Coordinates of C-alpha atoms in Angstrom, one line a residue:
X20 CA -6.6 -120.1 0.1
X21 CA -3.3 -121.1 -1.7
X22 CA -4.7 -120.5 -4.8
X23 CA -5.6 -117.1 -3.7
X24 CA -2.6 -116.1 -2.3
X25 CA -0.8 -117.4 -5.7
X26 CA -2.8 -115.2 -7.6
X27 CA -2.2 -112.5 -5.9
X28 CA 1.6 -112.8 -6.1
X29 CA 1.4 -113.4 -9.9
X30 CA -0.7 -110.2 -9.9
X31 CA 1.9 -108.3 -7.8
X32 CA 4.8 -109.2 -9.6
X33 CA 3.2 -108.5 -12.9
X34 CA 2.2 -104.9 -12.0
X35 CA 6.3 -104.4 -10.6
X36 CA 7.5 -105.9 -13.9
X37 CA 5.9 -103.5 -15.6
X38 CA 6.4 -100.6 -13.3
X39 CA 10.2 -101.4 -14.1
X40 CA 9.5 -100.6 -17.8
X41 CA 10.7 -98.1 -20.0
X42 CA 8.8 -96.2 -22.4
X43 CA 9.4 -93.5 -24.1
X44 CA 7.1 -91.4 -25.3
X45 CA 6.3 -87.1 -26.8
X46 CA 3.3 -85.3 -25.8
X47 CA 1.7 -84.7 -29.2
X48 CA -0.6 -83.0 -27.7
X49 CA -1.5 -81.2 -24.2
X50 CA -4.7 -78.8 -25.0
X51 CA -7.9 -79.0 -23.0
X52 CA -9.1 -76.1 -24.3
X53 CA -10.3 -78.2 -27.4
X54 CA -14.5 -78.3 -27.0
X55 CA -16.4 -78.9 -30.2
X56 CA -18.7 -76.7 -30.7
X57 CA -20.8 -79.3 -32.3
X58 CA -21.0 -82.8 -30.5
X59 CA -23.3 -85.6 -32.4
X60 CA -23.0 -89.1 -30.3
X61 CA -25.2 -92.4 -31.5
X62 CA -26.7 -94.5 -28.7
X63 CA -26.0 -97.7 -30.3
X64 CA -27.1 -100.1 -27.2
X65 CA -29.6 -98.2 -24.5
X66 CA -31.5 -99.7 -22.0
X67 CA -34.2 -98.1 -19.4
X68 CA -35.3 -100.2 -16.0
X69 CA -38.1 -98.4 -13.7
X70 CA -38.6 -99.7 -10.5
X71 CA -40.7 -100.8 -8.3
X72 CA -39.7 -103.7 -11.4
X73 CA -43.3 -104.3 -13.1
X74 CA -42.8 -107.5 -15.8
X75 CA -43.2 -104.3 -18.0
X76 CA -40.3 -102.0 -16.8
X77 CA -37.4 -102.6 -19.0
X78 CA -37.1 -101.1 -22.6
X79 CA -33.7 -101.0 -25.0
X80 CA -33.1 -99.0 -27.6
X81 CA -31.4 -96.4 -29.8
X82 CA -30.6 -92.4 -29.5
X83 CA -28.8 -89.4 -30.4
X84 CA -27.5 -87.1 -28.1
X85 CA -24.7 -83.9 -28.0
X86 CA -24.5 -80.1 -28.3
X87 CA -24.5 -76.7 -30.0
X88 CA -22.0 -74.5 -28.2
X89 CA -20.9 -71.0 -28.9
X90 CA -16.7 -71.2 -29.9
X91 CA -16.8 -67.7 -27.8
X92 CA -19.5 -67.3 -25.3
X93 CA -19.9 -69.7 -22.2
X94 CA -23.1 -70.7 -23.7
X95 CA -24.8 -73.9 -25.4
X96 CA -27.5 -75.7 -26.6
X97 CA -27.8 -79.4 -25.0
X98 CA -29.9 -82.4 -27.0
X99 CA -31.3 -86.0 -26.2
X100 CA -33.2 -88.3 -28.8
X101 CA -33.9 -91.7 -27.2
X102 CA -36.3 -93.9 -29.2
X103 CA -36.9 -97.9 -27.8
X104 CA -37.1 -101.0 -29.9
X105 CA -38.0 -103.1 -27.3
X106 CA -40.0 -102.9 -24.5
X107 CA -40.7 -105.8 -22.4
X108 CA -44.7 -104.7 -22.1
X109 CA -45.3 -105.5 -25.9
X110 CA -44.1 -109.2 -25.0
X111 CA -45.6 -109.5 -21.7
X112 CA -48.8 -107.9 -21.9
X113 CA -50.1 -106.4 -25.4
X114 CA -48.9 -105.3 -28.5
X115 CA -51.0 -102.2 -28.0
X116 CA -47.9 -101.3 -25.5
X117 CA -46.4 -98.0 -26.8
X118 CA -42.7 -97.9 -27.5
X119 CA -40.8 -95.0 -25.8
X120 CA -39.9 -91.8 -26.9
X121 CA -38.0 -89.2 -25.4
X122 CA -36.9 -85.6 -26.4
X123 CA -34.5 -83.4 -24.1
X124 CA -33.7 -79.7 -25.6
X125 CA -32.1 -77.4 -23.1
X126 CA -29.9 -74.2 -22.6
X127 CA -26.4 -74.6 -20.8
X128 CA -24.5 -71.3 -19.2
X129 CA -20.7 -72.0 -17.5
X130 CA -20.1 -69.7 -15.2
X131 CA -16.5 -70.9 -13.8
X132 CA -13.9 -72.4 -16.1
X133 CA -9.9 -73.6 -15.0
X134 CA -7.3 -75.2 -16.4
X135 CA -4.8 -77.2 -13.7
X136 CA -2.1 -79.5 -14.6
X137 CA -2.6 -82.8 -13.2
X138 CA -0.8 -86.2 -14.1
X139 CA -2.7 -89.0 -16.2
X140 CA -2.6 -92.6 -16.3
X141 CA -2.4 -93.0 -19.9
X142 CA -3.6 -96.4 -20.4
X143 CA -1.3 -98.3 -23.3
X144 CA -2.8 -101.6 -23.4
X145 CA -5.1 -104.0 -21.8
X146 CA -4.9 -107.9 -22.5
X147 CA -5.9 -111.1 -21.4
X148 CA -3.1 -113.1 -20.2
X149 CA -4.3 -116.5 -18.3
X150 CA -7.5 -118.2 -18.0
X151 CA -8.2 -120.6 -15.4
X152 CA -10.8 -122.9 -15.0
X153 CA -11.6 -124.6 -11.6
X154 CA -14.8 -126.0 -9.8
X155 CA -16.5 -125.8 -6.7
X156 CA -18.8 -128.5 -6.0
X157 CA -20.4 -129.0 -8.4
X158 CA -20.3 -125.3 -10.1
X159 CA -17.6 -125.0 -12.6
X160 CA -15.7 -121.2 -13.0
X161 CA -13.5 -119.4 -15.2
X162 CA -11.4 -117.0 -13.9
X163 CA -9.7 -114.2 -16.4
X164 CA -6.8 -112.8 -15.5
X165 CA -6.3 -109.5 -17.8
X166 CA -2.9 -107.0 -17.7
X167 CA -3.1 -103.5 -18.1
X168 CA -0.2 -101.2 -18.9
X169 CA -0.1 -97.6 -18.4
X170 CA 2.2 -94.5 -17.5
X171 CA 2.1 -91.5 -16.0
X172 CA 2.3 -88.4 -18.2
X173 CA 2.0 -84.7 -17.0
X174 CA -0.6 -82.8 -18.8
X175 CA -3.7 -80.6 -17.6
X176 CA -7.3 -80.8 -16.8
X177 CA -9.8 -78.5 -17.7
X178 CA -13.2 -77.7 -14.6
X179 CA -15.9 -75.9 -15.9
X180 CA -18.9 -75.3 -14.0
X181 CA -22.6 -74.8 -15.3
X182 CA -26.1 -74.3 -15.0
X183 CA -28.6 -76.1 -17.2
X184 CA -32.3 -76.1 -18.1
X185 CA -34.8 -77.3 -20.8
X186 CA -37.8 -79.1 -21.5
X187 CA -38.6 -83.0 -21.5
X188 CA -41.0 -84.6 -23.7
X189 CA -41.4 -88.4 -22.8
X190 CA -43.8 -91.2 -23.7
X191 CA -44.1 -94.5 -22.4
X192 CA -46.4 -97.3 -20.9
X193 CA -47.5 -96.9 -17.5
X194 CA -48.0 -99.7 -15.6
X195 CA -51.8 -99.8 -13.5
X196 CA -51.8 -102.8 -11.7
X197 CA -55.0 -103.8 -10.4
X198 CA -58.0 -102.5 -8.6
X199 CA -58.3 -99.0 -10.9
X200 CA -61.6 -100.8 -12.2
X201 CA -62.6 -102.1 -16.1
X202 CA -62.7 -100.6 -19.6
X203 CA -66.6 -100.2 -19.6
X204 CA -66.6 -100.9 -23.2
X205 CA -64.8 -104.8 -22.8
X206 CA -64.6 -105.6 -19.6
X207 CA -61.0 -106.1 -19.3
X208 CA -59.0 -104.7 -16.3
X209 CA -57.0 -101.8 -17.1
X210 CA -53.6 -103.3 -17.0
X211 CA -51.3 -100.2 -18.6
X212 CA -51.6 -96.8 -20.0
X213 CA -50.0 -94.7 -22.4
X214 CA -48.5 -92.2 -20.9
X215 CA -47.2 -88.6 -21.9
X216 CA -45.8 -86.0 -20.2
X217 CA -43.9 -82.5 -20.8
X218 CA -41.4 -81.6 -17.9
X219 CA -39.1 -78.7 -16.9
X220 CA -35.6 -79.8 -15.5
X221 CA -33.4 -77.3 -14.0
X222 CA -29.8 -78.0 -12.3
X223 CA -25.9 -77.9 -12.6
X224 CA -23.1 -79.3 -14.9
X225 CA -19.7 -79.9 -14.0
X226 CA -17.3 -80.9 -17.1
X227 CA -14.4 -82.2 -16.8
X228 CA -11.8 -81.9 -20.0
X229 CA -8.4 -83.5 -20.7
X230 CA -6.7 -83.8 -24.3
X231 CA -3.5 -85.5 -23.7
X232 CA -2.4 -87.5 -26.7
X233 CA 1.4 -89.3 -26.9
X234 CA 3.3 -91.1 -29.3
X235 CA 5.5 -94.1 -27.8
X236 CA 8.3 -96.3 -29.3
X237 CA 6.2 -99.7 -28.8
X238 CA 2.5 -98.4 -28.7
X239 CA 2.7 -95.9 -31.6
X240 CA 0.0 -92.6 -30.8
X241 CA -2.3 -93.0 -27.9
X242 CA -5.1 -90.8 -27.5
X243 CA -6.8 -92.5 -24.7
X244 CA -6.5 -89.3 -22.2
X245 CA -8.7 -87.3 -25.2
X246 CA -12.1 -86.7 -23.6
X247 CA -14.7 -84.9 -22.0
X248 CA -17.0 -86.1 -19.1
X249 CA -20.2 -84.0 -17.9
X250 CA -21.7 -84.7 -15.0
X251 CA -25.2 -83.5 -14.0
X252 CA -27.6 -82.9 -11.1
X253 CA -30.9 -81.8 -12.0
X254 CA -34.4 -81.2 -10.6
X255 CA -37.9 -82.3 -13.0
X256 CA -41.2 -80.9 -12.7
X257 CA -43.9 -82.1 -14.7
X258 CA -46.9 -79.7 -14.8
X259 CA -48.3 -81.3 -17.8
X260 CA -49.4 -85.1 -17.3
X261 CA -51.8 -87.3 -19.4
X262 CA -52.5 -91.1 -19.5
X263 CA -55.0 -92.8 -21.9
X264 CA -56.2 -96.7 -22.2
X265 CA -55.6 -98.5 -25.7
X266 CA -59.7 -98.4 -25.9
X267 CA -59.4 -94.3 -25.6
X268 CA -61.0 -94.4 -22.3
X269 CA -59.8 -91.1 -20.5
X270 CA -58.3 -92.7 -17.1
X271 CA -56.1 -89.7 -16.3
X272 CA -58.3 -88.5 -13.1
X273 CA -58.6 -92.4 -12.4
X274 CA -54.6 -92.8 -12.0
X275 CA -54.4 -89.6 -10.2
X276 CA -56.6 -90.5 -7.5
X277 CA -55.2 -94.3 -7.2
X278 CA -51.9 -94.2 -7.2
X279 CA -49.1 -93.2 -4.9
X280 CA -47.6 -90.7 -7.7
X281 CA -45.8 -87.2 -8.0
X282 CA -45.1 -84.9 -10.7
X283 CA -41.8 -83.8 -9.1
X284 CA -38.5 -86.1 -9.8
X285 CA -35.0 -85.3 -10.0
X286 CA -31.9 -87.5 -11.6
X287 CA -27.9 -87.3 -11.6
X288 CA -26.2 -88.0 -14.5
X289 CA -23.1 -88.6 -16.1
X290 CA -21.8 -88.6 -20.0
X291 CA -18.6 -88.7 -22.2
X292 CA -17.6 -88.5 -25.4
X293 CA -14.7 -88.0 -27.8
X294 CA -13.8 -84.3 -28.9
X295 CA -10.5 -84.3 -31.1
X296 CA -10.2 -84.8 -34.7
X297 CA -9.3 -87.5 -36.3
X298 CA -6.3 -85.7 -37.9
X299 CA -4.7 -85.4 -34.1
X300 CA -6.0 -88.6 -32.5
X301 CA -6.1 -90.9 -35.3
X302 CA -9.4 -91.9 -34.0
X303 CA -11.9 -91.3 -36.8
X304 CA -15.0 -91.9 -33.7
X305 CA -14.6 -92.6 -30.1
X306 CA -16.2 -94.2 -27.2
X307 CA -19.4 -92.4 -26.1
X308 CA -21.4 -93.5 -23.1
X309 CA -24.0 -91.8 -20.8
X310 CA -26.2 -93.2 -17.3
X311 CA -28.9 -91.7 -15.2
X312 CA -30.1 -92.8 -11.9
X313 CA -33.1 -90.7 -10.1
X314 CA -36.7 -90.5 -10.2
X315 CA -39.5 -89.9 -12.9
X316 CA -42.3 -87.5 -12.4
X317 CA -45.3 -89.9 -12.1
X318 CA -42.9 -93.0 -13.1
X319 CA -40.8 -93.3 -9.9
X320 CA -37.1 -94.4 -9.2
X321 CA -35.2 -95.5 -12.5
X322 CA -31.9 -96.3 -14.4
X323 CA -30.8 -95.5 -17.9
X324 CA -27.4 -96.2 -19.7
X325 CA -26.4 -96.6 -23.1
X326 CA -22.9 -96.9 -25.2
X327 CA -21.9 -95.7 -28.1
X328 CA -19.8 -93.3 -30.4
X329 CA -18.8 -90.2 -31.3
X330 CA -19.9 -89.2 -34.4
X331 CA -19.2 -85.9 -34.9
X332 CA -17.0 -83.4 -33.1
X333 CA -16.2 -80.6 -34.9
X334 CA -13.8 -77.9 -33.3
X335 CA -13.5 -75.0 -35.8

């Protein structure tokens, strides 16, 4: 208890100290307006879990993701690549286990777009500052205390809202379970499928925009309130459905009639990327990351998320 309530003093009087301090800073730049009309970002780390967790419902891997918008019209062209390396079936139950593959290609439309001015937090630094090491019982801990500086800096925040829609093509194991009978030609149980599907999605985009870059005395530029952030809402259907046994067997009524399944899903979503040059921000890439949470035609609830960079963002 003391040792919480010493913390929490140290943590106080840290956040005052620095609340005290002075910096001075220009606004190089104020502009949400800035959208690339071309956005490529690279998926460096992804990773996939589907639940109800089979020993087979976890995959990692790689993508491409971004947009094709119009510099004049309210209108776009929105991508996903996503491509595993790893999925947790070709350890756990076969090599035979297909890798997945996804492809999203859809139209975007905004149909409301306002600028409002709105103050930022522009974060200036974030360090580690005291590490302490204690134990309980006989469990040992480190605690990391970390400080992070920032000001507040007038500047203005760009709303737009959308609708969206496209086409999903996705391929993937597909976990069976037991008791939907034996490949005829083996024996064996049919354990997993490959799986392939082709799915409408349909829903609404909100984007949020802010491009407020400064140039302080003691942290030189910082362009860390230069961004955009899209979230999503959207409803799947999958009309087209097939699943297929290593051996070729054709199990697609099979699964149909045995398990508890539904070609209808829905997922919200959230990405966000870099979008000024380099030339402005002195950032040559920039943080991209993306996350879905929702449920799978035929695959049922699931999480995705993935981090990255921004690789290009081209305004003019």
């Amino acid at each position: 208890m003391k040792k919480s309530i010493l913390s929490l003093i140290f943590c106080l009087s840290t956040f005052l100290a620095f609340s005290q301090e002075s910096v001075k800073y220009t606004i190089v730049k104020d502009d949400p307006s800035v959208s690339p009309w071309l956005s490529v970002n690279l998926d460096i780390f992804g990773m996939e879990v589907t639940m109800p967790k089979e020993d087979f419902g976890t995959n990692f891997g790689i993508g491409i993701w971004g947009h094709v918008e119009s510099p004049k019209l309210p209108v776009g062209i929105q991508y996903v690549f996503y491509r595993s390396y790893f999925d947790v079936g070709r350890l756990e139950k076969s090599e035979d286990f297909p890798n997945t593959t996804e492809l999203q290609l859809g139209a975007l439309y905004f149909f409301s777009d306002k600028t409002k001015a709105k103050t930022f937090a522009v974060g200036l630094s974030n360090k580690v500052i005291a590490t302490e090491r204690y134990k309980q019982g006989n469990k040992s801990y480190e605690k990391t205390t970390s400080e992070t500086k920032s000001v507040d800096i007038p500047g203005h925040l760009r709303t737009q809202y959308g609708l969206r829609g496209g086409l999903m093509f996705r391929s993937s194991g597909f976990p069976l379970g037991e008791g939907l009978g034996k490949d005829p030609a083996t024996g064996d149980p049919f354990e997993f499928a490959s799986y392939g599907s082709t799915s409408i999605y349909a829903g609404i985009l909100v984007r949020y925009t802010a491009n407020l870059i400064i140039k302080t005395d003691n942290y030189g530029l910082v362009p860390s309130a230069t961004k955009a952030s899209n979230w999503f809402l959207d409803a799947i259907i999958a009309p087209v459905n097939s699943f297929r046994h290593p051996s070729d067997a054709d199990i697609n009524q099979l699964v149909k009639d045995n398990r508890a399944t539904s070609p209808i899903g829905f997922r919200f979503g959230y990405q966000t990327y870099a979008i000024e040059q380099r030339a402005v921000s002195g950032q040559k890439f920039g943080l991209a990351v993306r996350g879905e949470l929702g449920v799978r035609p035929y695959l049922g609830f699931y999480g995705a998320a993935t981090l990255g960079i921004t690789l290009v963002k081209m305004t003019k």
